[in-house]
Every structure is written in C-alpha cells, then in structure tokens.
Short mmCIF file of C-alpha atoms in Angstrom, two decimals:
data_model
loop_
_atom_site.label_atom_id
_atom_site.label_comp_id
_atom_site.label_asym_id
_atom_site.label_seq_id
_atom_site.Cartn_x
_atom_site.Cartn_y
_atom_site.Cartn_z
CA MET A 1 58.33 -6.03 67.10
CA THR A 2 61.74 -7.43 68.05
CA TYR A 3 64.85 -8.87 66.52
CA CYS A 4 67.16 -11.20 68.44
CA VAL A 5 69.85 -13.56 67.20
CA GLY A 6 71.87 -16.24 69.01
CA ILE A 7 74.90 -17.90 67.37
CA LYS A 8 76.79 -21.02 68.43
CA LEU A 9 80.36 -21.38 67.19
CA ASN A 10 83.18 -23.70 68.11
CA ALA A 11 84.88 -20.71 69.74
CA GLY A 12 81.88 -19.56 71.76
CA LEU A 13 78.45 -17.94 71.68
CA VAL A 14 77.20 -14.57 70.43
CA PHE A 15 73.88 -13.02 71.46
CA LEU A 16 72.37 -9.79 70.15
CA SER A 17 69.00 -8.18 70.83
CA ASP A 18 67.25 -4.91 70.03
CA SER A 19 65.12 -3.19 72.65
CA ARG A 20 62.08 -1.76 70.89
CA THR A 21 58.58 -2.93 71.69
CA ASN A 22 55.42 -1.63 70.16
CA ALA A 23 51.69 -1.90 70.55
CA GLY A 24 50.90 -0.23 67.24
CA VAL A 25 53.23 2.29 65.60
CA ASP A 26 51.84 4.99 67.87
CA ASN A 27 52.97 3.24 71.03
CA ILE A 28 56.68 2.46 71.02
CA SER A 29 58.73 1.73 74.10
CA THR A 30 62.17 0.47 75.10
CA TYR A 31 62.49 -2.83 76.94
CA ARG A 32 65.66 -4.89 77.19
CA LYS A 33 65.12 -8.39 75.82
CA MET A 34 68.27 -10.09 77.10
CA ILE A 35 68.96 -11.60 80.52
CA ILE A 36 72.29 -13.13 81.59
CA TYR A 37 72.38 -15.86 84.22
CA GLU A 38 75.96 -16.29 85.42
CA LYS A 39 77.55 -18.33 88.21
CA PRO A 40 81.28 -17.98 87.50
CA GLY A 41 83.06 -21.31 87.14
CA ASP A 42 79.77 -23.23 87.08
CA ARG A 43 77.29 -21.93 84.48
CA PHE A 44 76.70 -19.11 82.02
CA MET A 45 73.32 -18.74 80.31
CA VAL A 46 71.64 -16.07 78.19
CA LEU A 47 67.91 -15.72 77.50
CA LEU A 48 66.51 -13.62 74.61
CA SER A 49 62.79 -13.06 74.24
CA ALA A 50 60.32 -12.00 71.54
CA GLY A 51 56.55 -11.99 71.28
CA ASN A 52 53.95 -10.69 73.72
CA LEU A 53 55.83 -8.65 76.34
CA SER A 54 53.55 -9.57 79.24
CA ILE A 55 54.16 -13.25 78.51
CA SER A 56 57.94 -12.96 78.14
CA GLN A 57 58.22 -10.88 81.31
CA SER A 58 56.15 -13.43 83.22
CA VAL A 59 58.31 -16.26 81.88
CA ARG A 60 61.47 -14.45 82.99
CA GLU A 61 60.03 -13.77 86.42
CA ILE A 62 58.96 -17.31 87.22
CA LEU A 63 62.01 -18.90 85.57
CA GLN A 64 63.92 -17.84 88.69
CA ILE A 65 61.69 -20.02 90.90
CA GLU A 66 60.59 -22.69 88.42
CA GLN A 67 61.25 -26.26 89.55
CA LEU A 68 61.01 -29.38 87.42
CA LYS A 69 60.16 -32.66 89.13
CA GLU A 70 60.03 -35.97 87.30
CA THR A 71 58.12 -37.56 90.18
CA PRO A 72 56.82 -36.04 93.42
CA GLU A 73 59.83 -37.61 95.19
CA SER A 74 62.51 -36.36 92.73
CA ALA A 75 64.86 -33.59 93.74
CA PRO A 76 63.68 -30.37 92.04
CA VAL A 77 65.65 -29.20 89.00
CA THR A 78 66.11 -25.45 88.50
CA ILE A 79 68.18 -23.44 86.03
CA TRP A 80 70.68 -22.99 88.87
CA ASN A 81 71.23 -26.68 89.63
CA ALA A 82 70.47 -28.36 86.27
CA THR A 83 73.43 -30.50 85.21
CA SER A 84 72.85 -29.89 81.48
CA MET A 85 71.64 -27.05 79.29
CA PHE A 86 69.01 -29.48 77.99
CA ASP A 87 67.54 -29.80 81.49
CA ALA A 88 67.80 -26.04 82.06
CA CYS A 89 65.87 -25.56 78.80
CA ARG A 90 63.21 -28.00 80.01
CA VAL A 91 62.81 -25.82 83.09
CA LEU A 92 62.36 -22.82 80.78
CA GLY A 93 59.80 -24.74 78.70
CA GLN A 94 57.88 -25.54 81.86
CA ALA A 95 57.93 -21.86 82.86
CA VAL A 96 56.34 -21.06 79.48
CA ARG A 97 53.66 -23.69 80.13
CA HIS A 98 52.93 -22.27 83.58
CA VAL A 99 52.35 -18.84 82.09
CA TYR A 100 50.12 -20.48 79.48
CA GLU A 101 48.02 -22.11 82.21
CA ARG A 102 47.67 -18.80 84.00
CA ASP A 103 47.03 -16.44 81.09
CA ALA A 104 46.14 -18.18 77.82
CA GLN A 105 42.39 -18.45 78.37
CA SER A 106 42.01 -14.79 79.36
CA LEU A 107 44.21 -13.71 76.45
CA LYS A 108 42.08 -15.76 74.07
CA ARG A 109 38.90 -14.12 75.37
CA ALA A 110 40.53 -10.77 74.55
CA GLY A 111 41.47 -11.96 71.07
CA VAL A 112 45.21 -12.06 71.89
CA GLU A 113 47.29 -14.99 70.74
CA PHE A 114 49.57 -16.71 73.26
CA ASN A 115 52.78 -15.79 71.45
CA VAL A 116 56.27 -16.01 72.89
CA ASN A 117 59.57 -17.01 71.30
CA LEU A 118 62.80 -17.49 73.18
CA ILE A 119 66.45 -18.15 72.45
CA PHE A 120 68.29 -19.80 75.34
CA GLY A 121 71.95 -20.73 75.22
CA GLY A 122 75.00 -21.16 77.36
CA GLN A 123 77.23 -23.68 79.04
CA ILE A 124 77.08 -25.66 82.27
CA ALA A 125 80.30 -27.16 83.70
CA GLY A 126 80.64 -30.76 82.55
CA GLU A 127 79.31 -30.33 79.01
CA GLY A 128 79.81 -28.24 75.88
CA MET A 129 77.96 -25.08 74.91
CA ARG A 130 74.37 -25.49 73.69
CA LEU A 131 71.84 -23.18 72.02
CA PHE A 132 68.06 -23.64 71.93
CA GLN A 133 64.98 -21.98 70.48
CA VAL A 134 61.87 -22.33 72.65
CA TYR A 135 58.34 -21.99 71.22
CA SER A 136 55.02 -20.87 72.69
CA ALA A 137 54.12 -24.47 73.52
CA GLY A 138 57.24 -24.81 75.68
CA ASN A 139 58.81 -27.25 73.19
CA PHE A 140 62.25 -26.48 71.80
CA ILE A 141 64.88 -27.25 69.19
CA GLU A 142 68.68 -27.16 69.40
CA ALA A 143 71.16 -25.54 67.01
CA THR A 144 73.44 -27.88 65.04
CA PRO A 145 76.59 -27.32 62.95
CA GLU A 146 74.47 -27.09 59.77
CA THR A 147 72.39 -24.23 61.21
CA PRO A 148 74.51 -22.65 63.93
CA TYR A 149 72.15 -19.77 64.75
CA PHE A 150 68.59 -18.93 65.78
CA GLN A 151 66.61 -15.76 65.12
CA ILE A 152 63.37 -14.64 66.77
CA GLY A 153 61.06 -11.75 65.89
CA GLU A 154 61.60 -9.94 62.57
CA TYR A 155 64.00 -12.49 61.09
CA LYS A 156 63.76 -12.02 57.32
CA TYR A 157 65.75 -8.87 56.57
CA GLY A 158 68.73 -10.00 58.63
CA LYS A 159 68.85 -13.65 57.55
CA PRO A 160 70.76 -13.48 54.23
CA VAL A 161 74.02 -12.20 55.76
CA LEU A 162 73.91 -14.87 58.49
CA ASP A 163 73.49 -17.56 55.82
CA ARG A 164 76.39 -16.21 53.79
CA VAL A 165 78.88 -15.85 56.65
CA LEU A 166 78.25 -18.19 59.58
CA THR A 167 79.76 -21.66 59.99
CA PRO A 168 80.86 -23.34 63.22
CA ASP A 169 84.44 -22.27 62.43
CA THR A 170 83.61 -18.55 62.21
CA GLY A 171 85.54 -16.53 64.78
CA LEU A 172 83.78 -14.77 67.66
CA ASP A 173 84.62 -11.24 66.51
CA GLU A 174 83.59 -11.97 62.93
CA ALA A 175 80.32 -13.49 64.16
CA ALA A 176 79.70 -10.41 66.34
CA LYS A 177 80.24 -8.24 63.26
CA CYS A 178 77.88 -10.47 61.28
CA ALA A 179 75.17 -10.22 63.94
CA LEU A 180 75.50 -6.42 63.96
CA VAL A 181 75.24 -6.20 60.14
CA SER A 182 72.18 -8.44 60.34
CA MET A 183 70.67 -6.14 62.99
CA ASP A 184 71.52 -3.04 60.93
CA SER A 185 69.70 -4.44 57.87
CA THR A 186 66.69 -5.25 60.03
CA MET A 187 66.52 -1.82 61.64
CA LYS A 188 66.80 -0.16 58.23
CA SER A 189 63.71 -1.98 56.94
CA ASN A 190 61.54 -2.41 60.04
CA LEU A 191 60.84 0.63 62.23
CA SER A 192 59.60 -1.57 65.05
CA VAL A 193 63.14 -2.90 65.62
CA GLY A 194 65.33 -0.30 67.31
CA PRO A 195 68.19 0.67 69.60
CA PRO A 196 69.81 0.39 72.03
CA LEU A 197 71.23 -3.03 71.23
CA ASP A 198 72.50 -5.50 73.80
CA MET A 199 75.34 -7.80 72.80
CA VAL A 200 77.09 -10.56 74.67
CA VAL A 201 80.07 -12.57 73.44
CA TYR A 202 80.97 -15.69 75.42
CA GLU A 203 84.20 -17.65 74.96
CA ALA A 204 83.91 -21.43 75.28
CA ASN A 205 84.69 -22.97 78.69
CA ARG A 206 84.95 -19.64 80.53
CA PHE A 207 81.63 -19.85 82.46
CA GLU A 208 81.58 -16.05 82.65
CA THR A 209 82.15 -13.09 80.34
CA ASP A 210 82.98 -9.42 80.50
CA LYS A 211 82.13 -8.89 76.83
CA VAL A 212 78.72 -7.36 77.51
CA VAL A 213 77.94 -4.15 75.70
CA CYS A 214 74.99 -1.84 75.18
CA ILE A 215 75.22 -0.18 71.77
CA ASP A 216 73.38 3.00 70.89
CA MET A 217 73.40 4.86 67.58
CA GLN A 218 76.39 6.96 68.68
CA ASN A 219 78.59 3.89 69.09
CA PRO A 220 81.51 4.53 66.71
CA TYR A 221 81.91 0.92 65.63
CA PHE A 222 78.22 0.51 64.84
CA ARG A 223 78.22 3.81 62.93
CA MET A 224 81.18 2.60 60.88
CA LEU A 225 79.41 -0.70 60.10
CA HIS A 226 76.17 1.07 59.20
CA SER A 227 77.68 3.55 56.75
CA GLY A 228 80.40 1.23 55.43
CA TRP A 229 78.01 -1.62 54.66
CA GLY A 230 75.51 0.62 52.87
CA GLN A 231 78.12 2.41 50.80
CA LYS A 232 80.00 -0.72 49.79
CA LEU A 233 76.81 -2.61 48.90
CA ARG A 234 76.06 0.18 46.47
CA GLU A 235 79.58 -0.08 45.01
CA VAL A 236 79.12 -3.82 44.53
CA PHE A 237 75.82 -3.22 42.77
CA ASP A 238 77.41 -0.66 40.45
CA SER A 239 80.32 -3.00 39.68
CA LEU A 240 78.01 -5.65 38.19
CA ASP A 241 77.27 -5.27 34.48
CA ASP A 242 73.89 -3.97 33.38
CA PRO A 243 71.93 -6.37 31.17
CA VAL A 244 72.46 -6.14 27.41
CA TRP A 245 69.46 -6.75 25.18
CA ASP A 246 71.23 -7.96 22.07
CA ASP A 247 74.12 -10.37 21.81
CA ALA A 248 76.53 -8.39 19.62
CA HIS A 249 79.89 -6.86 20.46
CA THR A 250 80.24 -7.77 24.09
CA GLU A 251 82.12 -10.34 26.09
CA THR A 252 79.88 -10.17 29.14
CA PRO A 253 77.09 -12.68 29.56
CA LEU A 254 73.90 -11.55 27.90
CA LEU A 255 70.28 -11.18 28.78
CA THR A 256 68.55 -11.74 25.47
CA ALA A 257 65.02 -12.49 24.52
CA ALA A 258 66.45 -14.71 21.81
CA GLY A 259 68.49 -16.63 24.38
CA ALA A 260 65.48 -17.57 26.48
CA ARG A 261 64.89 -21.29 26.59
CA ASN A 262 61.39 -21.05 27.93
CA LYS A 263 58.24 -20.20 26.12
CA PRO A 264 58.08 -16.41 25.86
CA LEU A 265 55.25 -14.62 27.55
CA ARG A 266 52.05 -14.26 25.57
CA LYS A 267 50.92 -10.74 24.79
CA ILE A 268 47.20 -10.04 24.59
CA SER A 269 46.36 -7.46 22.01
CA THR A 270 42.57 -7.48 21.59
CA PRO A 271 39.61 -7.77 23.95
CA GLU A 272 38.54 -10.96 22.21
CA GLU A 273 41.73 -12.88 22.81
CA LYS A 274 41.61 -15.69 25.33
CA LEU A 275 44.20 -16.04 28.06
CA ILE A 276 45.01 -19.70 27.64
CA MET B 1 54.27 -18.10 47.36
CA THR B 2 55.17 -15.47 44.78
CA TYR B 3 57.45 -12.50 44.28
CA CYS B 4 56.65 -9.74 41.78
CA VAL B 5 58.02 -6.23 41.48
CA GLY B 6 56.94 -3.29 39.32
CA ILE B 7 59.11 -0.16 38.97
CA LYS B 8 58.20 3.24 37.53
CA LEU B 9 61.07 5.44 36.35
CA ASN B 10 61.21 8.60 34.29
CA ALA B 11 62.66 6.50 31.49
CA GLY B 12 60.04 3.76 31.58
CA LEU B 13 58.68 0.78 33.49
CA VAL B 14 60.22 -2.52 34.64
CA PHE B 15 58.19 -5.58 35.64
CA LEU B 16 59.56 -8.86 37.00
CA SER B 17 57.73 -11.94 38.29
CA ASP B 18 58.63 -15.43 39.42
CA SER B 19 56.47 -18.39 38.42
CA ARG B 20 56.29 -20.71 41.40
CA THR B 21 53.04 -21.48 43.16
CA ASN B 22 52.58 -23.82 46.07
CA ALA B 23 49.85 -25.37 48.11
CA GLY B 24 52.18 -26.58 50.85
CA VAL B 25 55.84 -27.41 50.23
CA ASP B 26 54.82 -30.82 48.88
CA ASN B 27 52.74 -29.32 46.07
CA ILE B 28 54.74 -26.93 43.92
CA SER B 29 53.79 -25.88 40.40
CA THR B 30 54.77 -23.37 37.73
CA TYR B 31 52.31 -20.66 36.70
CA ARG B 32 53.23 -17.45 34.91
CA LYS B 33 52.09 -14.43 36.89
CA MET B 34 52.51 -11.73 34.26
CA ILE B 35 50.15 -10.70 31.49
CA ILE B 36 50.87 -8.03 28.88
CA TYR B 37 48.02 -6.08 27.28
CA GLU B 38 49.36 -4.26 24.22
CA LYS B 39 47.71 -2.24 21.46
CA PRO B 40 50.67 -0.68 19.64
CA GLY B 41 50.48 3.09 19.41
CA ASP B 42 47.53 3.24 21.81
CA ARG B 43 48.18 1.42 25.09
CA PHE B 44 50.62 -0.85 26.86
CA MET B 45 49.72 -2.44 30.19
CA VAL B 46 51.20 -5.17 32.39
CA LEU B 47 49.43 -7.07 35.17
CA LEU B 48 51.30 -9.03 37.88
CA SER B 49 49.42 -11.18 40.37
CA ALA B 50 50.02 -12.77 43.78
CA GLY B 51 47.79 -14.48 46.31
CA ASN B 52 45.24 -17.23 45.82
CA LEU B 53 45.76 -18.61 42.30
CA SER B 54 42.10 -19.38 41.66
CA ILE B 55 41.23 -15.78 42.48
CA SER B 56 43.96 -14.21 40.37
CA GLN B 57 43.17 -16.45 37.41
CA SER B 58 39.49 -15.52 37.67
CA VAL B 59 40.37 -11.83 37.84
CA ARG B 60 42.54 -12.13 34.73
CA GLU B 61 39.83 -14.02 32.90
CA ILE B 62 37.00 -11.57 33.55
CA LEU B 63 39.22 -8.50 33.19
CA GLN B 64 38.99 -9.09 29.45
CA ILE B 65 35.19 -8.62 29.51
CA GLU B 66 34.80 -6.37 32.55
CA GLN B 67 32.85 -3.14 31.90
CA LEU B 68 32.59 -0.18 34.23
CA LYS B 69 29.44 1.97 34.03
CA GLU B 70 28.98 5.11 36.12
CA THR B 71 25.24 5.09 35.38
CA PRO B 72 23.09 2.61 33.42
CA GLU B 73 23.21 5.07 30.48
CA SER B 74 27.01 5.64 30.48
CA ALA B 75 29.15 4.14 27.77
CA PRO B 76 30.94 1.10 29.20
CA VAL B 77 34.61 1.54 30.12
CA THR B 78 36.96 -1.42 29.55
CA ILE B 79 40.73 -1.77 29.81
CA TRP B 80 40.78 -1.49 26.01
CA ASN B 81 38.94 1.84 25.73
CA ALA B 82 39.76 3.55 29.06
CA THR B 83 41.30 6.96 28.42
CA SER B 84 43.52 6.83 31.52
CA MET B 85 45.40 4.17 33.46
CA PHE B 86 43.42 5.30 36.51
CA ASP B 87 40.19 4.26 34.80
CA ALA B 88 41.74 1.03 33.55
CA CYS B 89 42.76 0.29 37.14
CA ARG B 90 39.18 0.96 38.30
CA VAL B 91 38.04 -1.67 35.79
CA LEU B 92 40.56 -4.07 37.32
CA GLY B 93 39.33 -3.21 40.83
CA GLN B 94 35.80 -3.97 39.73
CA ALA B 95 36.93 -7.31 38.30
CA VAL B 96 38.38 -8.16 41.73
CA ARG B 97 35.05 -7.23 43.35
CA HIS B 98 33.13 -9.40 40.91
CA VAL B 99 35.27 -12.40 41.83
CA TYR B 100 34.69 -11.54 45.48
CA GLU B 101 30.93 -11.59 44.97
CA ARG B 102 31.14 -14.95 43.24
CA ASP B 103 33.62 -16.77 45.46
CA ALA B 104 34.27 -15.10 48.83
CA GLN B 105 31.43 -16.70 50.77
CA SER B 106 32.27 -20.21 49.61
CA LEU B 107 35.96 -19.63 50.29
CA LYS B 108 35.14 -18.41 53.80
CA ARG B 109 33.09 -21.54 54.47
CA ALA B 110 36.16 -23.55 53.51
CA GLY B 111 38.37 -21.44 55.80
CA VAL B 112 40.19 -19.78 52.88
CA GLU B 113 40.85 -16.07 52.98
CA PHE B 114 39.94 -13.96 49.92
CA ASN B 115 43.51 -12.95 49.17
CA VAL B 116 44.74 -11.41 45.94
CA ASN B 117 47.36 -8.73 45.30
CA LEU B 118 48.02 -7.14 41.94
CA ILE B 119 50.48 -4.75 40.36
CA PHE B 120 49.10 -2.98 37.30
CA GLY B 121 51.06 -0.45 35.29
CA GLY B 122 51.48 0.95 31.85
CA GLN B 123 50.68 3.88 29.61
CA ILE B 124 47.67 4.97 27.57
CA ALA B 125 48.13 7.49 24.76
CA GLY B 126 47.39 11.00 26.06
CA GLU B 127 48.94 10.62 29.51
CA GLY B 128 52.16 9.59 31.22
CA MET B 129 53.04 6.17 32.56
CA ARG B 130 51.36 5.07 35.80
CA LEU B 131 51.84 2.20 38.24
CA PHE B 132 49.27 0.86 40.72
CA GLN B 133 48.98 -1.75 43.44
CA VAL B 134 45.51 -3.27 43.78
CA TYR B 135 44.30 -4.94 46.99
CA SER B 136 41.82 -7.72 47.72
CA ALA B 137 39.05 -5.15 48.26
CA GLY B 138 39.55 -3.79 44.75
CA ASN B 139 40.96 -0.52 46.11
CA PHE B 140 44.35 0.65 44.92
CA ILE B 141 47.28 3.01 45.43
CA GLU B 142 49.59 4.65 42.91
CA ALA B 143 53.41 4.82 42.90
CA THR B 144 54.98 8.25 43.43
CA PRO B 145 58.54 9.58 42.99
CA GLU B 146 59.28 8.97 46.69
CA THR B 147 58.41 5.27 46.37
CA PRO B 148 58.79 4.40 42.69
CA TYR B 149 58.11 0.66 43.02
CA PHE B 150 55.62 -1.90 44.29
CA GLN B 151 56.23 -5.45 45.46
CA ILE B 152 53.68 -8.21 46.01
CA GLY B 153 54.10 -11.64 47.60
CA GLU B 154 57.33 -12.36 49.50
CA TYR B 155 58.61 -8.78 49.59
CA LYS B 156 61.00 -8.65 52.55
CA TYR B 157 64.18 -10.33 51.32
CA GLY B 158 64.28 -8.32 48.10
CA LYS B 159 63.31 -4.92 49.51
CA PRO B 160 66.66 -3.58 50.83
CA VAL B 161 68.37 -3.46 47.42
CA LEU B 162 65.38 -1.67 45.86
CA ASP B 163 65.50 0.94 48.64
CA ARG B 164 69.23 1.48 48.16
CA VAL B 165 69.19 1.81 44.36
CA LEU B 166 65.91 3.06 42.92
CA THR B 167 65.02 6.68 42.29
CA PRO B 168 62.92 8.07 39.42
CA ASP B 169 66.20 8.94 37.63
CA THR B 170 67.52 5.38 37.65
CA GLY B 171 68.08 4.06 34.13
CA LEU B 172 66.03 1.20 32.73
CA ASP B 173 68.90 -1.28 32.47
CA GLU B 174 70.13 -0.48 35.96
CA ALA B 175 66.59 -0.88 37.32
CA ALA B 176 66.27 -4.23 35.50
CA LYS B 177 69.52 -5.34 37.14
CA CYS B 178 68.21 -4.13 40.51
CA ALA B 179 64.96 -6.08 40.10
CA LEU B 180 66.93 -9.23 39.22
CA VAL B 181 69.23 -8.88 42.26
CA SER B 182 66.11 -8.37 44.39
CA MET B 183 64.59 -11.55 42.90
CA ASP B 184 67.84 -13.48 43.40
CA SER B 185 67.94 -12.57 47.12
CA THR B 186 64.31 -13.64 47.46
CA MET B 187 64.80 -16.98 45.72
CA LYS B 188 67.87 -17.69 47.87
CA SER B 189 65.86 -17.32 51.08
CA ASN B 190 62.35 -18.49 50.15
CA LEU B 191 61.98 -21.84 48.38
CA SER B 192 58.42 -21.00 47.37
CA VAL B 193 59.69 -18.32 44.97
CA GLY B 194 61.24 -19.84 41.87
CA PRO B 195 62.09 -19.76 38.18
CA PRO B 196 61.48 -19.21 35.36
CA LEU B 197 61.30 -15.43 35.70
CA ASP B 198 59.36 -13.16 33.38
CA MET B 199 60.71 -9.68 32.79
CA VAL B 200 59.38 -6.79 30.75
CA VAL B 201 61.12 -3.46 30.20
CA TYR B 202 59.00 -0.68 28.69
CA GLU B 203 60.44 2.60 27.36
CA ALA B 204 58.29 5.70 27.96
CA ASN B 205 55.96 6.79 25.14
CA ARG B 206 56.55 3.69 23.00
CA PHE B 207 53.14 1.98 23.60
CA GLU B 208 54.76 -1.37 22.82
CA THR B 209 57.92 -3.26 23.72
CA ASP B 210 60.04 -6.09 22.46
CA LYS B 211 62.01 -6.29 25.70
CA VAL B 212 60.14 -9.31 27.01
CA VAL B 213 62.26 -12.14 28.33
CA CYS B 214 61.78 -15.43 30.15
CA ILE B 215 64.81 -16.16 32.32
CA ASP B 216 65.65 -19.63 33.57
CA MET B 217 68.56 -20.66 35.77
CA GLN B 218 70.75 -21.29 32.70
CA ASN B 219 70.48 -17.67 31.57
CA PRO B 220 74.09 -16.46 31.47
CA TYR B 221 73.35 -12.94 32.68
CA PHE B 222 71.31 -14.15 35.65
CA ARG B 223 74.01 -16.68 36.52
CA MET B 224 76.60 -13.90 36.47
CA LEU B 225 74.45 -11.72 38.76
CA HIS B 226 73.77 -14.60 41.14
CA SER B 227 77.38 -15.63 41.63
CA GLY B 228 78.85 -12.11 41.36
CA TRP B 229 76.50 -10.61 43.94
CA GLY B 230 77.06 -13.40 46.48
CA GLN B 231 80.83 -13.38 46.11
CA LYS B 232 81.20 -9.62 46.29
CA LEU B 233 78.86 -9.31 49.27
CA ARG B 234 81.18 -11.65 51.09
CA GLU B 235 84.20 -9.54 50.09
CA VAL B 236 82.47 -6.40 51.39
CA PHE B 237 81.74 -8.15 54.68
CA ASP B 238 85.36 -9.23 55.02
CA SER B 239 86.60 -5.71 54.22
CA LEU B 240 84.83 -4.22 57.27
CA ASP B 241 86.84 -4.25 60.51
CA ASP B 242 85.96 -6.75 63.22
CA PRO B 243 85.00 -5.16 66.55
CA VAL B 244 87.76 -4.47 69.06
CA TRP B 245 86.97 -4.96 72.73
CA ASP B 246 89.46 -2.57 74.28
CA ASP B 247 90.33 0.92 73.19
CA ALA B 248 94.11 0.72 73.07
CA HIS B 249 96.46 0.85 70.07
CA THR B 250 94.03 1.14 67.20
CA GLU B 251 92.80 3.85 64.95
CA THR B 252 89.62 2.11 63.91
CA PRO B 253 86.39 2.89 65.70
CA LEU B 254 85.94 0.77 68.78
CA LEU B 255 83.25 -1.35 70.27
CA THR B 256 83.94 -1.15 73.98
CA ALA B 257 81.92 -1.96 77.01
CA ALA B 258 83.46 1.14 78.56
CA GLY B 259 82.27 3.25 75.64
CA ALA B 260 78.63 2.33 76.06
CA ARG B 261 76.48 5.26 77.01
CA ASN B 262 73.53 3.21 78.10
CA LYS B 263 73.06 1.34 81.30
CA PRO B 264 74.86 -1.97 80.94
CA LEU B 265 72.85 -5.14 81.08
CA ARG B 266 72.21 -6.58 84.52
CA LYS B 267 73.61 -10.03 85.20
CA ILE B 268 71.69 -12.33 87.51
CA SER B 269 73.94 -14.52 89.58
CA THR B 270 71.77 -16.20 92.21
CA PRO B 271 68.29 -17.73 92.28
CA GLU B 272 67.24 -15.13 94.87
CA GLU B 273 68.01 -12.09 92.73
CA LYS B 274 65.08 -10.16 91.38
CA LEU B 275 64.90 -9.14 87.74
CA ILE B 276 64.07 -5.48 88.21
#
C-alpha cells in the first residue's frame, strides 16, 4: 500500500510520502512516490502518487510531455508553461486520462481496477499556493482552509492527529512534525506502509526549496518522535480515571448502570425467550 | 457502519458496541448490536454483530433454536446445553450457514454481498472464558494471549490504543476505559459509528454480571474521557520538539537533509529531463 499526505498552510506547503509498495505481503519493494518539479523563481510543484504502480509511473512519465489544447489552434499548455496551478492540474488530469485510454481495457480483462490517486501542489509565479487531489478519472478537488490537507493510500490510522492539529495558521515545522506523527501511526498499524520517507517543506513565495529530506529509521528526529509519542500516549491514557461502577465516595464523573438514560440491554436467559 | 470490540483478560471479559446502522449517509438508524445470553451459575455469553443488518438479525433469531447434530442419532447441541464455548460457537457458525442457505442467492441477485461479522465470547461452567470471531462463512478464530481482543466493523481508528494498552494482565476497569477511548476515536472519525453505546464487563467465574451499561453522550464518565483524551493528546503533541533543519546549536535530535543516509530525492527542473 502507500501513505502520502500534502498540507497547505498560510506559511507554505508540506509533503510527506512513504516508499513501500506491495503486490501481496510476500512481494514488498521500495519505490519513491514523490516527484519535485522546480524552476527557481517561476514554479515549484510536488506530485505524490498512490494506487497501481504501473499506472502512477506511466502518469509521471507522460506528464513531462503532456500538452493540453482547448482547440486545435490553441497554444499547448504544459506543467512547465501553465500560468496557474489549476491549469497544471488539468494537464495532470489529462495525463491520467491518457493512461486510462492506453491501459484500462487490458487491465479490466486481467481483473485489475484502474486505480490511481495523486496529490499535486505547489505555486506558480503570479498566484498563491494551491493543493489538489486527483482521482482515477482525472477529475480533482482543491484543499480549502476548512480542510487544509489531503491524504492518499492508507489514510485512516494517520487522520486523527491531522484533524486535531492542522489549521491554516499552523507553522511549517509544527505541520512537518504532525505529518511525521501521522506517518508513524500509519506505519505502526499497516505493514504495507514503510520507510524510507520523503519529506519536502516549501515556504510560500520562494519558488524553490532546499528542505528536502529522506528519512530512514535511523534518523534521530524520527526516532525521538516515534518513542516519545508512544510513551506519552500511554502516560495520557494512565492519567485518565478508570470507570467507577457505583456512585459513592468519589468526585470524578461516574459510569453507572443506574445513571444510564437509555433503555438497558435485554438479557436472554432461556431458549424460549424471544429477542424482540 | 458499526464498531464493536471484545476483550479477553485474565480477570474477565469486556464487550462494547455502538448502535448506529446506515444504508447510505441519508438513512441512519439505531439498532443495538449486543445480546447477552445468561443462565446464572451455568453460562454467560455475549454476541456482538456487524455487517448486513438483515443477516445479523436473522442469525440472532435462529441462534435461539439452532441445533447441531454430529449424526442423526446424536443428541442436539444448542447454545443453552453446549458443554464448551467452542461448541456453542459451532452452533453460531451453523446458524450463519443456515441464513446463508436461505438468503445468499437472493442477495447475490440483488448485488448484495453476504456479509456478517460476529464476536462471541463468554464462559460455560467447567472451562475458562473464551472469545471468538465468526466470519460470513460460519468459520471462526479464537483470541489468544498475544492478541487478546477482536474488533468488527470500522476497526482502524480505534485499533492503535488497543495495541498500546491491552495485555492479558490488564485490569477490567482499565480495559473498559481502553475500549471506550477506542470507541471515542472511532466515532470522532467515522460518522456511521454512533451512540448509544452498550458495554458489558464480566468477571471470570461469575457466570452472570450486573455490569451492563448503556452510555449516551450525556454520560459524565464518557464526556470526561472524550474531552480529556483530546486535550491531553494535543498537549503531548505540543510537548514534542519541532524538527530543526540545520545541526548547529541544539541538543535535541535533528532532522537534517545532510543527515539523511538515503539517496536524496531527485528534482526535475526542465521538461526534457527524464524521471529515472
């Protein structure tokens, strides 16, 4: 499987991806799932991919030469000359559709779903930063202040911490930490998500970045996060009161059968009793 | 959807279920998913169900009259006279298969999968407590000390806290707290899991219990857990250092591009560049 997350903040963008792919648990490999497209001073874009690896690799390959034309006479739009991230994302959507035209029928014959999910974000000179999620049909949605992040792949284990922490005002370093905690939770619960991790942090209006890092399990910061988060979660759990089954002699809130407002559960005590 | 968890400890058993069902987000209802079968002094059993509601209701209905016969001459085994939880679980598995025989073909014609998942645990006089998970085929597995719990339904959001806390030596009240935190995380992230909650705590070798509670969102203990867990998680997150991008003047572990042991990510900077 895969886990990738892209975050859009007022201060910039954060991208994080794992690099494990698998075709069954007995066939695990390492493939990087992040590509950076950078033309300093003009545009900075990052693409993260999940889903069928042959599809995502094909999309990445033809994205470099994909051209969008509104009419046969229009000047071709590419990711390198698009004047907005929206147009660049349309080029990406068209690349997905081209791969669909080439491969979908043969995949279907083989019983393989046409499945690819992409996160595409960045900034082109002349507009603000933008972040998109692109689906298998080549359609896409854009992140907004209410939901400033996208996840693809195994999203469930790592979602709660993103929901608790991220707002558009979150700082870049804090968001990077949040993405790494989210990744750590995912790797702990899903073996098909694994290291090394690729992370990029982009500061708004820079049109380039040097904050690009590949993180393996020896990385001291990631090791600190991994052990610190686990240990402190356990401390938090222990600090919460256990439930008390009667309501005498305690000031803590109570869990009492008597206090239940709803109809208590019916017990069945003979074979003849009916359920309802 | 549904979320149910059953836990087997040395000290006893804990069962927790939500009560939301849905046929699409525009059709949400409340159905209790827990049934207690109790014959004081002789047997105590709890059944939790997830999956297609018509199937699980049918299974529960016919479980009351289901009889297992090894040969036409054998005395019939029911959940009320089985001498082991293993045999009682075989009766349950047969009930699932009977519903399959009745309904599966018609469901398939309608494009509906035969999908039911059950947790069944308890104790019958003469043996220790046992906990099983039963699948749609009527087959089942039993909990062991290495994995002392089962989840059915929406299991992902609530799994990490179970993995961090539960061992066979965990106390009953602590395990009840753990199950409730697990349920709280699940309800926060999946709207199709919802209150009221049904919880049963069974002490080993009692063959009955009065610790049966229905918990709604006004329950003071659950409210304390919900707000306390969220707030303290955030404090833990804040207490962990943010990453530092250069390795000067700090004693905390560093996240540095220079420190990466793996090949750094390739940047693509012109349309002509190849990916590989």
